[in-house]
Each structure stands twice: as structure tokens, then as C-alpha cells.
Coordinates of C-alpha atoms and ligand atoms in Angstrom, one line a residue:
X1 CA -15.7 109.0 -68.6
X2 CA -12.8 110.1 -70.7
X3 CA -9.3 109.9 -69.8
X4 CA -8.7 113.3 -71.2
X5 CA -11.2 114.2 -68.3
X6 CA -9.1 116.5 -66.2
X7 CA -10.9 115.0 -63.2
X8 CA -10.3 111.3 -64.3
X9 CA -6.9 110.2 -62.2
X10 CA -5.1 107.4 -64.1
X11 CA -4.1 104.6 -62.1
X12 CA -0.4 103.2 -63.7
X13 CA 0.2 100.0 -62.2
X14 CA 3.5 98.6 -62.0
X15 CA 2.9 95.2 -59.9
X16 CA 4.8 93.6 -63.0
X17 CA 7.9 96.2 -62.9
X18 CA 8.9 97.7 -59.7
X19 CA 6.1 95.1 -57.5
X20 CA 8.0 92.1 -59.0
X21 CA 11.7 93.6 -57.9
X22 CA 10.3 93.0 -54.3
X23 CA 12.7 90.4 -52.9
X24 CA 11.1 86.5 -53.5
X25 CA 8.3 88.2 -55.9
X26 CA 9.5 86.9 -59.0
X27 CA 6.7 85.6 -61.6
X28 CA 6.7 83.6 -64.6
X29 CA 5.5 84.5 -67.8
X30 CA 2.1 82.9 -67.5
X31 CA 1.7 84.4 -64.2
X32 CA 1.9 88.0 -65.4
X33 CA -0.2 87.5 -68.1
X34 CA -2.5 86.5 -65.6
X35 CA -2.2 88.9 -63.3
X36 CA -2.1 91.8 -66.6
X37 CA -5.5 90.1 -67.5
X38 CA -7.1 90.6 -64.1
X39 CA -5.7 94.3 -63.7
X40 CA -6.9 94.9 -67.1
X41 CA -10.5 93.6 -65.3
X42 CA -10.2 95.9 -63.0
X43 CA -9.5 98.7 -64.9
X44 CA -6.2 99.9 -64.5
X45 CA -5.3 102.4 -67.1
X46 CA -1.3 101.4 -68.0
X47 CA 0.1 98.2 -66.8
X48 CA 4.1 98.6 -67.0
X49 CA 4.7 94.9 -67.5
X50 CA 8.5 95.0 -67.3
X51 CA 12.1 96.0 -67.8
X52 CA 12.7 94.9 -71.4
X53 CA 16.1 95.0 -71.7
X54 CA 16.5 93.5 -68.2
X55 CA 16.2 90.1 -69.3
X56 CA 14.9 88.2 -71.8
X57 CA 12.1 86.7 -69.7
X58 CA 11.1 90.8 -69.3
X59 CA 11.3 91.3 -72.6
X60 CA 8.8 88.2 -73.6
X61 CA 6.7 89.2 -70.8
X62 CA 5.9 92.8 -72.2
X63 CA 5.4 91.4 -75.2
X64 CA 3.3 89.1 -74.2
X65 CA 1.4 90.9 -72.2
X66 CA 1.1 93.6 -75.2
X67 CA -0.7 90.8 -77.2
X68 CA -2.6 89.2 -74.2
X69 CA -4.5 92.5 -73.3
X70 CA -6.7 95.1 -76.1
X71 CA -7.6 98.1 -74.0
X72 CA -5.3 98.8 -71.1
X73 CA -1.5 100.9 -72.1
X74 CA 1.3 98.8 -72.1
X75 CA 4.7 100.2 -70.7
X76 CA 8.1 99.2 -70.6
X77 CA 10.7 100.6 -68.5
X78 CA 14.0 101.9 -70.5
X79 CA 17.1 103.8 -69.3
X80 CA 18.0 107.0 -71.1
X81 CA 20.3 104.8 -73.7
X82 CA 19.2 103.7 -77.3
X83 CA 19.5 100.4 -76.7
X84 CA 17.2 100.2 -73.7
X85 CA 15.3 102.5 -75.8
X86 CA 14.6 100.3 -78.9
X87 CA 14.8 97.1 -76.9
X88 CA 11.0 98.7 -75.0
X89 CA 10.0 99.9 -78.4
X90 CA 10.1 96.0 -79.8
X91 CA 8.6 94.9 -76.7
X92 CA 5.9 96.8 -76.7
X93 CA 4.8 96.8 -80.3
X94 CA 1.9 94.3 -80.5
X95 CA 0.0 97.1 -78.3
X96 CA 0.1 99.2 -81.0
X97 CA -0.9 102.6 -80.3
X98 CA -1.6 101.5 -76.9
X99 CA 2.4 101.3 -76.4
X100 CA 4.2 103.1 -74.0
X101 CA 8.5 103.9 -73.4
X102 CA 8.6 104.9 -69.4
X103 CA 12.3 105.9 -69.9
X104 CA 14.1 107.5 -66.8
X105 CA 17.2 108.9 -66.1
X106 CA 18.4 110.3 -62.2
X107 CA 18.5 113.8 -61.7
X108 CA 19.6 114.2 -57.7
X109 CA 22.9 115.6 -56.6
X110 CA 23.5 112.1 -54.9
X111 CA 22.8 110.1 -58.1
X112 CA 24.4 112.6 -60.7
X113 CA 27.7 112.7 -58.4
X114 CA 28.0 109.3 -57.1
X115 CA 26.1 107.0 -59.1
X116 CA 26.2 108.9 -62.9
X117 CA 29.1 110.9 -62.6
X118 CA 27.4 113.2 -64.6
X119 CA 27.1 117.3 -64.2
X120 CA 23.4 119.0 -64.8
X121 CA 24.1 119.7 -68.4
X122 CA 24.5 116.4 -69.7
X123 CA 21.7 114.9 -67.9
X124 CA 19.5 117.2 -69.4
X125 CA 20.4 116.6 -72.6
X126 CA 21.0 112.7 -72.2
X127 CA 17.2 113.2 -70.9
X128 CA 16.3 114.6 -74.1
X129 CA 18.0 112.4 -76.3
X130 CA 16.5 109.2 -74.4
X131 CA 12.7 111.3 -75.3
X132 CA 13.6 112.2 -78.7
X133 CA 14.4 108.5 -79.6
X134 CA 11.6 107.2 -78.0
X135 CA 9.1 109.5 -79.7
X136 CA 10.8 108.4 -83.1
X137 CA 9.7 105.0 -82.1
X138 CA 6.1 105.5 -80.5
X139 CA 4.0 108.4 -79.6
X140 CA 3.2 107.7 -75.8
X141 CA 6.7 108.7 -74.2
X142 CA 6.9 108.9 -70.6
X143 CA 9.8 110.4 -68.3
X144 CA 11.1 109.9 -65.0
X145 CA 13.5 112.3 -63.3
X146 CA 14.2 109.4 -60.5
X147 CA 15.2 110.5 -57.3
X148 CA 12.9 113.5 -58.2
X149 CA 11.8 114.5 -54.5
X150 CA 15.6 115.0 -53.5
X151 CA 16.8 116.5 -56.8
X152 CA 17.0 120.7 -56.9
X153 CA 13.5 122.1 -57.2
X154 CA 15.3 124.6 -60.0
X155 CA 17.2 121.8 -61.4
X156 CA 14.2 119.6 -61.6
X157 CA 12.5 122.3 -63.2
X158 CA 14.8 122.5 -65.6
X159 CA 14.8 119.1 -66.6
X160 CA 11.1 118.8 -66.9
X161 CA 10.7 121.8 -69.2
X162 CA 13.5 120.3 -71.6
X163 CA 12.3 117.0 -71.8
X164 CA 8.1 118.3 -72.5
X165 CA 9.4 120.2 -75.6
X166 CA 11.5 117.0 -76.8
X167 CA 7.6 115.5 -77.1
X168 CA 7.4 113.6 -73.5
X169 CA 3.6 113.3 -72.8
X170 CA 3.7 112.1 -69.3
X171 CA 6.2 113.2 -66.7
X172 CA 6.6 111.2 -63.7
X173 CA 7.7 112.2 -60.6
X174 CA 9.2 109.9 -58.3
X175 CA 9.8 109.7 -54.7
X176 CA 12.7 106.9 -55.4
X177 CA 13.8 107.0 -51.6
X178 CA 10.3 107.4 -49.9
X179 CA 11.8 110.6 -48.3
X180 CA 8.9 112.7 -49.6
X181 CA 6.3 114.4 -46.6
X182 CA 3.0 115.1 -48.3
X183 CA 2.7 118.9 -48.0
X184 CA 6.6 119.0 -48.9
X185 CA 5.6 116.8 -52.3
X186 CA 2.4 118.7 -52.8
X187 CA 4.3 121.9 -52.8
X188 CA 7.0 120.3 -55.3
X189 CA 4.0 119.7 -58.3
X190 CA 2.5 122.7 -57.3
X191 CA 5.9 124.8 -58.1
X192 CA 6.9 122.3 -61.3
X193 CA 3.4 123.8 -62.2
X194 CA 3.9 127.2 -61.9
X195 CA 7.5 127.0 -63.3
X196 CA 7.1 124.4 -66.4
X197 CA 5.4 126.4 -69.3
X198 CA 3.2 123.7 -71.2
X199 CA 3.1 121.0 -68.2
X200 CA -1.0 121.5 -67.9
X201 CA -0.9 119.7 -71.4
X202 CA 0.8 116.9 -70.3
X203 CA 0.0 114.7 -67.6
X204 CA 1.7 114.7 -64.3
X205 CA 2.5 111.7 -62.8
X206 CA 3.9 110.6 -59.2
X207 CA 5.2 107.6 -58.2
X208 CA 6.3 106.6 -54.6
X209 CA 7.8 104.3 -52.3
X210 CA 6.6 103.5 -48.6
X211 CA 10.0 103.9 -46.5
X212 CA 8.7 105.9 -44.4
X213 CA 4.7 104.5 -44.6
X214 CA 4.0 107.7 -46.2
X215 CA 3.6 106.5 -49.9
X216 CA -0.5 106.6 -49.8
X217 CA -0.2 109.9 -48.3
X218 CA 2.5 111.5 -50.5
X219 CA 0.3 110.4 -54.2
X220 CA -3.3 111.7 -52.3
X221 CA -1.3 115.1 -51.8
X222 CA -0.2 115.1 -55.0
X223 CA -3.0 114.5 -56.7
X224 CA -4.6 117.6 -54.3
X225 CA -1.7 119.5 -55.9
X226 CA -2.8 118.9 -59.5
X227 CA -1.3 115.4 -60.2
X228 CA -3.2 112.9 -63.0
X229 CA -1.9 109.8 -62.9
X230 CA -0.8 107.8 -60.1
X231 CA 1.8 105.0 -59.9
X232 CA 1.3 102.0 -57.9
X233 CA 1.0 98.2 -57.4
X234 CA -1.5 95.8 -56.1
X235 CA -1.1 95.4 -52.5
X236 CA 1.9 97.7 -52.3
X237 CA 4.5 94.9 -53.5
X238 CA 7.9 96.4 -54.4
X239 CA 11.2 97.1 -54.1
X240 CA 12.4 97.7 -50.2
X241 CA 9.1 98.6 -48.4
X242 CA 7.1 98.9 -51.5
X243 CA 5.5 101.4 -53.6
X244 CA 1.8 102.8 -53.2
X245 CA -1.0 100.5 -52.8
X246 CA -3.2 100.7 -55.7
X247 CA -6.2 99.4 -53.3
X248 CA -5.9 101.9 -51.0
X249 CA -5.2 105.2 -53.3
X250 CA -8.0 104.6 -55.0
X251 CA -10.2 103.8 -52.2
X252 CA -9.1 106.7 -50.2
X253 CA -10.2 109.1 -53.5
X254 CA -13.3 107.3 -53.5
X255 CA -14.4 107.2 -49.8
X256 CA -13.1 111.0 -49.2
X257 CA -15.6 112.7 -51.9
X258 CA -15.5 115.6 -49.3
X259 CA -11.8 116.1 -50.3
X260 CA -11.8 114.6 -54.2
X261 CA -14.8 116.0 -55.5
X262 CA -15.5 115.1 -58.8
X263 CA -12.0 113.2 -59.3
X264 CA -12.6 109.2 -60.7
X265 CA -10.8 106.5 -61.8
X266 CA -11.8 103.8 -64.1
X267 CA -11.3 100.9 -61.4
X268 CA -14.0 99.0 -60.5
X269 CA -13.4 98.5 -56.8
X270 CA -15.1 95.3 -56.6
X271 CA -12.7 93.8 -58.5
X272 CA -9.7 94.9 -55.5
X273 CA -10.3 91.9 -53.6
X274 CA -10.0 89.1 -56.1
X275 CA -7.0 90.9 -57.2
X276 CA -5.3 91.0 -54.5
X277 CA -5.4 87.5 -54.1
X278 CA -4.5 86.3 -57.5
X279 CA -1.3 88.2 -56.7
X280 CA -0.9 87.0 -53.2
X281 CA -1.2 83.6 -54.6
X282 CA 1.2 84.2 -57.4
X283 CA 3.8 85.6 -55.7
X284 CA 3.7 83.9 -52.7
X285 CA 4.0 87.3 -51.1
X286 CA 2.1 86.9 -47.7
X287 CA -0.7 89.5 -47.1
X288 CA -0.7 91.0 -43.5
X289 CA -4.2 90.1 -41.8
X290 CA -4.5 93.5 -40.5
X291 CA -3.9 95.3 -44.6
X292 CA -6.3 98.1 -45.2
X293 CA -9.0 97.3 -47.9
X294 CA -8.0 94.3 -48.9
X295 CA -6.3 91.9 -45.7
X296 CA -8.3 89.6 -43.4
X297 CA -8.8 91.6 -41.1
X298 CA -10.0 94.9 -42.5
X299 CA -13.9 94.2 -42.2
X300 CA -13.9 91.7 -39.3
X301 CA -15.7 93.4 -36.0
X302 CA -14.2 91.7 -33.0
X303 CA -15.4 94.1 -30.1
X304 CA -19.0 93.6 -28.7
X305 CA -19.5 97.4 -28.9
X306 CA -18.3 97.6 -32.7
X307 CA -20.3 94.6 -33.5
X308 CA -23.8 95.9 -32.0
X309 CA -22.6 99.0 -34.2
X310 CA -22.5 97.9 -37.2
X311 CA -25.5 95.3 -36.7
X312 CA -27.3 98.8 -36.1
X313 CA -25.9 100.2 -38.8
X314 CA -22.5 99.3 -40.6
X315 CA -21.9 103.0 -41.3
X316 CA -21.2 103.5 -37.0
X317 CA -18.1 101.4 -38.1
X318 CA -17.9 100.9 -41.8
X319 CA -16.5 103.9 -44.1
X320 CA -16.9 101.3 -46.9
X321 CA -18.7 98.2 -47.4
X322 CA -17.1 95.5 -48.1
X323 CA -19.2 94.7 -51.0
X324 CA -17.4 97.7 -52.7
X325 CA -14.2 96.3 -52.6
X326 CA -15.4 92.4 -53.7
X327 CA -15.1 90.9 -50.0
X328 CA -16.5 88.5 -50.3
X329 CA -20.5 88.0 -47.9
X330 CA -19.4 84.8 -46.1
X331 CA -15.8 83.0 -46.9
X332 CA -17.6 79.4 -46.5
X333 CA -18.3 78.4 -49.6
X334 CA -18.5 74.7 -51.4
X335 CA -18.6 71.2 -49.9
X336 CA -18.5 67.6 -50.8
X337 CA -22.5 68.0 -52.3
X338 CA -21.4 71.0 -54.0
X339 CA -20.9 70.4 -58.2
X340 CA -19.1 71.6 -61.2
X341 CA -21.9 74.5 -61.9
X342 CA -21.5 75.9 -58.0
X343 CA -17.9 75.6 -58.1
X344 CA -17.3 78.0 -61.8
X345 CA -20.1 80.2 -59.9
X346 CA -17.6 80.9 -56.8
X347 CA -14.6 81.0 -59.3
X348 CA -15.8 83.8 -61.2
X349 CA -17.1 85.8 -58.1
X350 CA -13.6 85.6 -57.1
X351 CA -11.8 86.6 -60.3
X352 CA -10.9 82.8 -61.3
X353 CA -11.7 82.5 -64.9
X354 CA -10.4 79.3 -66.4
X355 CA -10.5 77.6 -69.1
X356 CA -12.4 74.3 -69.5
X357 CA -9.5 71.9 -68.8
X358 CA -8.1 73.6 -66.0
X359 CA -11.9 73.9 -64.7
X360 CA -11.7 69.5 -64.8
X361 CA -8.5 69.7 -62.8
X362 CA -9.6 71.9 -60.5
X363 CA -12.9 70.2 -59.8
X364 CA -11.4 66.9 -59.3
X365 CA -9.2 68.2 -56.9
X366 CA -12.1 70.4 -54.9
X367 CA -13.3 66.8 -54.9
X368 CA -10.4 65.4 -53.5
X369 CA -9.8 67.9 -51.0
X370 CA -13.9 67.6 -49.8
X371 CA -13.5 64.0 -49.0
X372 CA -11.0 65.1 -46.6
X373 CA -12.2 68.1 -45.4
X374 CA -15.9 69.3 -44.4
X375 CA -16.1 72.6 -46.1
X376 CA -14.2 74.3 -48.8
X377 CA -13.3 78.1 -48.4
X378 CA -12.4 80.5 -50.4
X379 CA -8.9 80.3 -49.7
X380 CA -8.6 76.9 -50.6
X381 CA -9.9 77.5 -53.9
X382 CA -7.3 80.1 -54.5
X383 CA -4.6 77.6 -53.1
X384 CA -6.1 74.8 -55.4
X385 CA -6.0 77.0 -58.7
X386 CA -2.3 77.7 -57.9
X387 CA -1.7 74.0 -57.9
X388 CA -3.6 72.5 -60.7
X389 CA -3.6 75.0 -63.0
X390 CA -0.1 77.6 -62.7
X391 CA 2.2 74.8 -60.7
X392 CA 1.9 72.2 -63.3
X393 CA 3.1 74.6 -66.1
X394 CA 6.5 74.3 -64.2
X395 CA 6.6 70.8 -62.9
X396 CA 9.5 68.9 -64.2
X397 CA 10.5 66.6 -60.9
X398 CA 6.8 65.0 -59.4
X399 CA 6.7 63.9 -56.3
X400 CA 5.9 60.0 -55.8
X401 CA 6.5 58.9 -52.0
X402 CA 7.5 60.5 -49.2
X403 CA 8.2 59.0 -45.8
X404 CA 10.0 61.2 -42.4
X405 CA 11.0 59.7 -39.1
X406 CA 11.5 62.5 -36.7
X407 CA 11.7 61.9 -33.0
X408 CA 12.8 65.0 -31.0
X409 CA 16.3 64.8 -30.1
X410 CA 17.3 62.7 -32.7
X411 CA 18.2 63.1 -36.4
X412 CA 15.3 63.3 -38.8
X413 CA 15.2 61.3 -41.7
X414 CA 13.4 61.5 -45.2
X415 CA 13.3 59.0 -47.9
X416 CA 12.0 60.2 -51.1
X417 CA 10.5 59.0 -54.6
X418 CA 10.6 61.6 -57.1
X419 CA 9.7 61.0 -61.0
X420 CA 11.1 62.9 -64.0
X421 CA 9.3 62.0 -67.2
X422 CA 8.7 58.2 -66.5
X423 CA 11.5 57.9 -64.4
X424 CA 11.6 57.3 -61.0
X425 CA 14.0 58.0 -58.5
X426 CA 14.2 57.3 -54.8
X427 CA 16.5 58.0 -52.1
X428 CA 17.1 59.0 -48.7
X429 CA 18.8 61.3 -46.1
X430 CA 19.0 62.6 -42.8
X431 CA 18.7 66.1 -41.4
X432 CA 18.1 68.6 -38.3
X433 CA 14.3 68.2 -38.8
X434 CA 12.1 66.8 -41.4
X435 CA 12.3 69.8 -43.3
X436 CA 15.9 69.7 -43.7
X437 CA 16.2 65.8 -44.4
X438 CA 13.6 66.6 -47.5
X439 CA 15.7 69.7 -48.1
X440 CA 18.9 68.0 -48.5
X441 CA 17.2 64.6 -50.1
X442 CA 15.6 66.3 -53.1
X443 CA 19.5 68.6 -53.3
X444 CA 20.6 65.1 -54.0
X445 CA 18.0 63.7 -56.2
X446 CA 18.0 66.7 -58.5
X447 CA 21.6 67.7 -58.9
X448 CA 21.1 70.8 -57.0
X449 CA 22.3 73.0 -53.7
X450 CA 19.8 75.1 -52.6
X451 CA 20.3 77.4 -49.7
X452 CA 16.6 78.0 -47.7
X453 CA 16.3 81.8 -47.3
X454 CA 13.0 81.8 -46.0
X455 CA 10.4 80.0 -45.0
X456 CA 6.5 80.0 -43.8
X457 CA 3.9 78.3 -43.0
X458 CA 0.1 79.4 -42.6
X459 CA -3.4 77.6 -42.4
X460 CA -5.1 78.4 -45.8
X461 CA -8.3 78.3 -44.1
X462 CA -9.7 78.0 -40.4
X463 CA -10.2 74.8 -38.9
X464 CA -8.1 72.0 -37.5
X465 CA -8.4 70.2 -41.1
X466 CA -7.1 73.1 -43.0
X467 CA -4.6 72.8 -45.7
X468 CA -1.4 74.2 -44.9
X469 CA 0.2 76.2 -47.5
X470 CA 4.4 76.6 -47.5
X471 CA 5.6 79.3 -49.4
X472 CA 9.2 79.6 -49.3
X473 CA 12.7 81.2 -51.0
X474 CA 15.5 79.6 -51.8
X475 CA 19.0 80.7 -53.2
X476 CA 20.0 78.2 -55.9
X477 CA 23.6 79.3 -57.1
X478 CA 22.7 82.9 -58.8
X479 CA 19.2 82.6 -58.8
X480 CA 16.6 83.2 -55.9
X481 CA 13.2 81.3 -56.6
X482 CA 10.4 81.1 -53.9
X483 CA 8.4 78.1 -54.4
X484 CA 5.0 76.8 -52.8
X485 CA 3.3 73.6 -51.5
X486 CA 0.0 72.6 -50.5
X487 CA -1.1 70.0 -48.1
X488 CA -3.4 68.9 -45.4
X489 CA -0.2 67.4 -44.2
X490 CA 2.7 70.3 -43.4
X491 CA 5.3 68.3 -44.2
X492 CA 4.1 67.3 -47.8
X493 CA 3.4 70.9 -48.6
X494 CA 7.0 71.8 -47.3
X495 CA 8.5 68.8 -49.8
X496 CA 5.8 70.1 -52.3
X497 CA 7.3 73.5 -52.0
X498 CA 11.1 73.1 -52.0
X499 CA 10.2 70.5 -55.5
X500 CA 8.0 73.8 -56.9
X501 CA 11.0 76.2 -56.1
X502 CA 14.0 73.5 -57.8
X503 CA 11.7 73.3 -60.7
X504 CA 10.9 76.7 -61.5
X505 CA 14.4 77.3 -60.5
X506 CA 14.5 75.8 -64.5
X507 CA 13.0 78.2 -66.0
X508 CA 14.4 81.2 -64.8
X509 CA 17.3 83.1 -66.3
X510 CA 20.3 84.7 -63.6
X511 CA 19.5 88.3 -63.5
X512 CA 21.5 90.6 -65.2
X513 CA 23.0 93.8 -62.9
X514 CA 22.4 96.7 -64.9
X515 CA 24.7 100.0 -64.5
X516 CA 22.5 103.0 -63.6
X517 CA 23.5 104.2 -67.1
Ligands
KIV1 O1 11.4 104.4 -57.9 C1 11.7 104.9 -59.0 O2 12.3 106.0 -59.1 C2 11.4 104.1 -60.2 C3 11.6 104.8 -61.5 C4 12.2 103.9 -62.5 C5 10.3 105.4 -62.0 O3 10.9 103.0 -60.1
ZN2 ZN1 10.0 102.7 -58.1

């Protein structure tokens, strides 16, 4: 299966670009180079790792992802300025050939008179400067006309056919807003097709946000209309509502033959689930139970009728197995008796490949954890790899002792024992709640002032001995870091939590507000 197949749809996932603008989805370096690994598993065909001239943790993060992967295209996002420009092109040089520029530049009546001050002339040939550069700098140039769905069908036109003869090989057209309707966003490819001489060599691309819940709908149409590659993240992470969920674009082409006959991608499906919930665990990003393909829900039978169903036949009820997607058979897994052999089994099946340190540190904790509790599910592995093996690359503060008093109607207290290095350092305060004595405990041990913007708490597992997992987001002067805890005890896994966000608070840089050129 080629990709110059013209029934071979490219998936273009941007989980580590547009899914990591999503308020409180912020990764680390590490992170995305293990969440670029796993879509590169899956079989994504680009992964647009970042915004290079965004930041400086964006630029080491596509370059790092450029040298992590070999066979997947690496992007970078750029503006339609030189700098940007060459800033992606540095970035994404250890990919080689497999380098992409994604530059973009907003063609809309709205953007051009309120944002860019600009009239249609000069964005066109801004456009086609930004292309020229970037094909001076690497051969895989791809453009973005943002705000594409409420820009002048004419206009947009024109754009297009400008920036194809300055050497642009993909052209991506985005629904910036989410305003797009699917037969209204059909019709728009269809017409840049019949108006844009040369546009059936290049590839069309779309790219959509879920506003309105239509995103799915709007990239199926498109495609229908003649699209090739489709934009999208892993469980529809992104900025506002989100973007289009890789899981379910792809399943959709794959259940609905009847109406994508022939059309592939390269993903193998049974790689969605495991996926889904490295970057649910990464992020921190909670995953709504009832989330098609991929959420808790979206193979469990409740109703008597649809369970006698699908024990006739899962087809009266299933439109996909969940085998297809990597669900896994039964989420029980491991227990105390269980050893190091069963437990690497499980990790692989779920998309856990470690190396042979972290695979000690996990295990002794999965020993830990089954003296405490009966039987180890899959979610707790997930919650035990995010602990042992990506929260210690950030731990600075550890946590030693904790003790709360909280009587209801009274002020909580906490005292807490925290170590830095060998150092130890204990102290205590009160607060409405335990949570908030912690909160304002650790502010004082560490130097800091962090404002709680959210916070949640949810049972990893079933089962009155489950751990509980906090994930939370705090505002620490500039930056916004969401942190997480783990703990058969709530409380520890809330002081757990509010410890992980203060330290990786250290490590990340304030963003930088970047003019819309
Ligand atoms: O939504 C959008 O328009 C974008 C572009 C940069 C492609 O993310
Ligand atoms: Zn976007």
C-alpha cells in the first residue's frame, strides 16, 4: 500500500501541535517522544510534533521527535515569516527527507481585516513567499489558508492556485472555527477542485475543529469530496472543543466500506486503544466513559435485550469488535501470584514498552500495590507506568510524611515532610479542607503560590480498594501546569498531585504570545 495510492487517505496527526494547545494538556519532552513513538506504532503518516518557534521546549520537541522516529513525516508548524520559517526548517532536520514546513497564513475577511490588517493582495503574495522559503529549505511544504471554510470561495481559490505553483505539495484546508456543515465543506473541495488547475497532483488536506460536534462529519465529507489526507488528534484533544478524532475518522472509513470503497489508511486499528490511553495518561486529559471507539463505555452491553444480542451474535449490536480497535478481552488482569514475565506480557498488549529499568520499577510497585489490593487492572497499570517511569523524570520535591486532621466544621490541618535532594523539610498549615491545608503547606515549603484551577478525582479501577488517581491544573504565576497523584488513599494522591504539578512547574518555560503575523 503506497501512499501515492489515490485511495490511501493519510492520517496527519497533530496530538503534539494543536492537541497539546487544549487547555491543561501541556506535555514534556519525554512525553511526546512517547506518545510520537506510539503513533508512529500505530501508523500515522505525519506527526506535526510542534510549533518551533513557539518556544524553545517546541523547538527541542520537534527535534527530538525528528531523531526519535525513522519512518513516520515529521512537521512543524510555521507562520508565513522567515523566521518561523527557518526556525521549522532547523527543527525538523534530523528527519531528513522525511521533514515537513506546515506553514499557514489567514485568508478570511475577519482575519485579513481585523486580525492581519492586510488586503487580498498581500496575503497572496506573503503566502507565496512563506512557500518559496520553505521549499528552499526542504521539499515537503505544506499550506494552510486558516480560517479556510469562512474565507471567499473565489479568494480561497485564488490563494490555493498561487501558492501550488510556488511548489506547495499539500494544501490544507482548515475549518479554524468549526463552522463548516459537511455538504457545505464537501462542496468547498469539490469547487477548489474544479477551479485550482494542478491541485489533483498535490494532495488535499482538511483539518477541523469540533465547535459544533461536526468535525468527524465535516473530514468524512471531505474526503467523499476528493480529500487525501486528514488532520486530527488522538481522542479529539485540542484547542476549544477539539479537532477531529483520529479514532473515529478512521474507524468510520473502515466500518462504512459501503460508502469508502477501496479508500485505506496505514493505521493499524488495534493499536487505537492503547493509544488512547498513553495519552489519557499523559495528559491527564480525562476520557468521557461514553467516547466512541475508544471510552469505557463504547463496548459495554448494559440492557438485557442487547446483551442476549450480542451473546447471539455481537453483529445484532456490534458494528465493530472490539478486538479491532485493541480493547482489551477482559480488563482483569495480574495479581499478587502474578510475575515479572505476566506483567511485560500485559504491558505490551497494552502499548507499554519499557525499557529494563523502568520494567524493575514498575514491577516492584505492581507488587506493592497487590499486597494491598486483590487484583490489578489495566488501569492501574497505566496509572503505575505514569508514576514510576514519566513522574520521576520531573520529581525534584519527594514527598516524606503526610498527616491531615479534618473534622467537619472545623479547620483542616496538614503537616508535611517534603525532601529535596537529602534535605528534609517539614511543616504545617491549616485550610478549608484537607486539600487546601496541603495546598497551601507545600506553597510554603516550596517557595511557591499556586492558584488550583481545577481539580478531579476518579477511581482508576472498580472496587472499593481502587487507587484513586487526582489529576489537577494549577496556575503558578505565568504558567499553568496540571499535575497528577496516585493513591489508594485520596488524600495522598491529591498531595501527590499538587507536588507533581509545583515540580514540573520547573521545567516548563512561560509561553510566549505570538502575533498572528
Ligand atoms: O485550526 C487551524 O486553522 C490550525 C492551522 C494552523 C492549520 O490549526
Ligand atoms: Zn487547528
Amino acid at each position: 500500500m503506497s501512499q501515492d495510492d489515490p485511495q490511501r487517505i493519510l492520517i496527519f496527526d497533530t496530538t503534539l501541535r494543536d492537541g497539546e494547545q487544549s487547555p491543561g494538556a501541556s506535555m514534556n519532552l519525554d512525553e511526546k517522544v512517547e506518545v510520537a513513538r506510539s503513533l508512529e506504532q500505530l501508523g500515522v503518516d505525519v506527526i506535526e510534533a510542534g510549533f518551533p518557534i513557539a518556544s524553545q521546549g517546541d523547538f527541542e520537541a520537534v527535534r527530538a521527535v525528528a531523531e526519535a522516529t525513522s519512518r513516520v513525516r515529521v512537521a512543524g508548524l510555521a507562520r508565513s515569516l522567515e523566521k518561523d520559517i527557518v526556525r521549522c526548517a532547523e527543527a525538523v532536520a534530523p528527519a531528513g527527507d522525511r521533514g515537513r514546513i506546515h506553514t499557514f497564513l489567514a485568508t478570511s475577511a475577519i482575519h485579513r481585516e481585523f486580525k492581519l490588517n492586510k488586503a487580498k493582495d498581500e496575503i497572496i503574495r506573503q503566502a507565496v513567499a512563506a512557500v518559496t522559503c520553505a521549499r528552499s529549505l526542504v521539499e515537503d511544504v505544506e499550506f494552510s489558508p486558516e480560517d479556510a471554510s469562512r474565507t471567499e470561495p473565489e479568494f480561497l481559490a485564488e490563494v490555493v492556485q498561487a501558492v501550488i505553483e510556488a511548489g506547495a505539495r499539500t494544501i490544507n484546508i482548515p475549518d479554524t472555527v468549526g463552522y463548516a456543515y459537511p455538504d457545505d465543506f464537501a462542496h468547498l473541495i469539490s469547487e477548489l477542485r474544479r477551479r485550482v488547475a494542478g491541485i489533483d497532483d498535490i494532495v488535499i488536506s482538511v483539518h477541523c475543529h469540533d465547535d459544533l460536534g461536526l468535525s468527524v462529519a465535516n473530514s468524512l465529507a471531505a474526503v467523499r469530496a476528493g480529500a487525501r489526507q486528514v488532520e486530527c488528534t488522538i481522542n479529539g484533544i485540542g484547542e476549544r472543543a477539539g479537532n477531529c478524532a483520529l479514532e473515529e475518522v478512521v474507524m468510520a472509513m473502515r466500518v462504512r466500506q459501503d460508502l469508502f470503497s477501496g479508500y485505506t489508511t496505514g493505521i493499524v486499528s488495534e493499536h487505537l486503544y492503547g493509544c488512547s490511553r498513553l495519552v489519557t495518561s499523559i495528559t491527564g486529559l480525562p476520557l468521557q466513559r461514553n467516547k466512541a471507539i475508544v471510552g469505557d463505555n463504547a463496548f459495554a452491553h448494559e440492557s438485557g435485550i442487547h446483551q442476549h444480542g450480542v451473546l447471539k451474535n455481537p453483529g445484532c449490536y456490534e458494528i465493530m469488535t472490539p478486538a479491532t480497535v485493541g480493547v482489551p478481552k477482559t480488563d482483569m488482569v495480574l495479581g499478587k501470584h502474578s510475575g515479572r514475565h505476566a506483567l511485560v506480557g500485559r504491558l505490551t498488549e497494552l502499548g507499554l514498552e519499557l525499557d529494563d529499568a523502568a520494567v524493575d520499577r514498575v514491577f516492584t510497585a505492581f507488587k506493592d500495590l497487590a499486597d494491598r489490593k486483590k487484583e490489578i487492572y489495566d488501569g492501574d497499570l497505566f496509572a503505575l507506568v505514569e508514576q514510576q517511569v514519566r513522574g520521576r523524570e520531573v520529581s525534584l520535591w519527594r514527598l516524606v510524611a503526610l498527616t491531615t486532621t479534618a473534622t467537619s466544621g472545623h479547620v483542616a490541618t496538614a503537616t508535611v515532610t517534603l525532601a529535596k535532594n537529602d534535605e528534609e523539610v517539614t511543616d504545617a498549615a491549616t485550610g478549608d479542607g484537607p486539600v487546601d491545608a496541603i495546598v497551601n503547606v507545600i506553597d510554603r515549603i516550596c517557595g511557591v503560590s499556586g492558584v488550583l484551577l481545577d481539580y478531579r478525582l476518579r477511581a482508576v479501577t472498580r472496587g472499593r480498594d481502587a487507587q484513586g488517581e487526582v489529576s489537577l491544573q494549577v496556575a503558578l504565576g505565568e504558567i499553568r501546569v496540571g499535575g497528577k497523584g496516585l493513591s489508594t488513599d485520596v488524600i495522598e494522591a491529591s498531595c501527590l498531585a499538587y507536588l507533581d504539578a509545583v515540580n514540573r512547574a520547573a521545567f516548563v518555560t512561560p509561553p510566549t504570545v505570538l502575533d498572528g503575523v
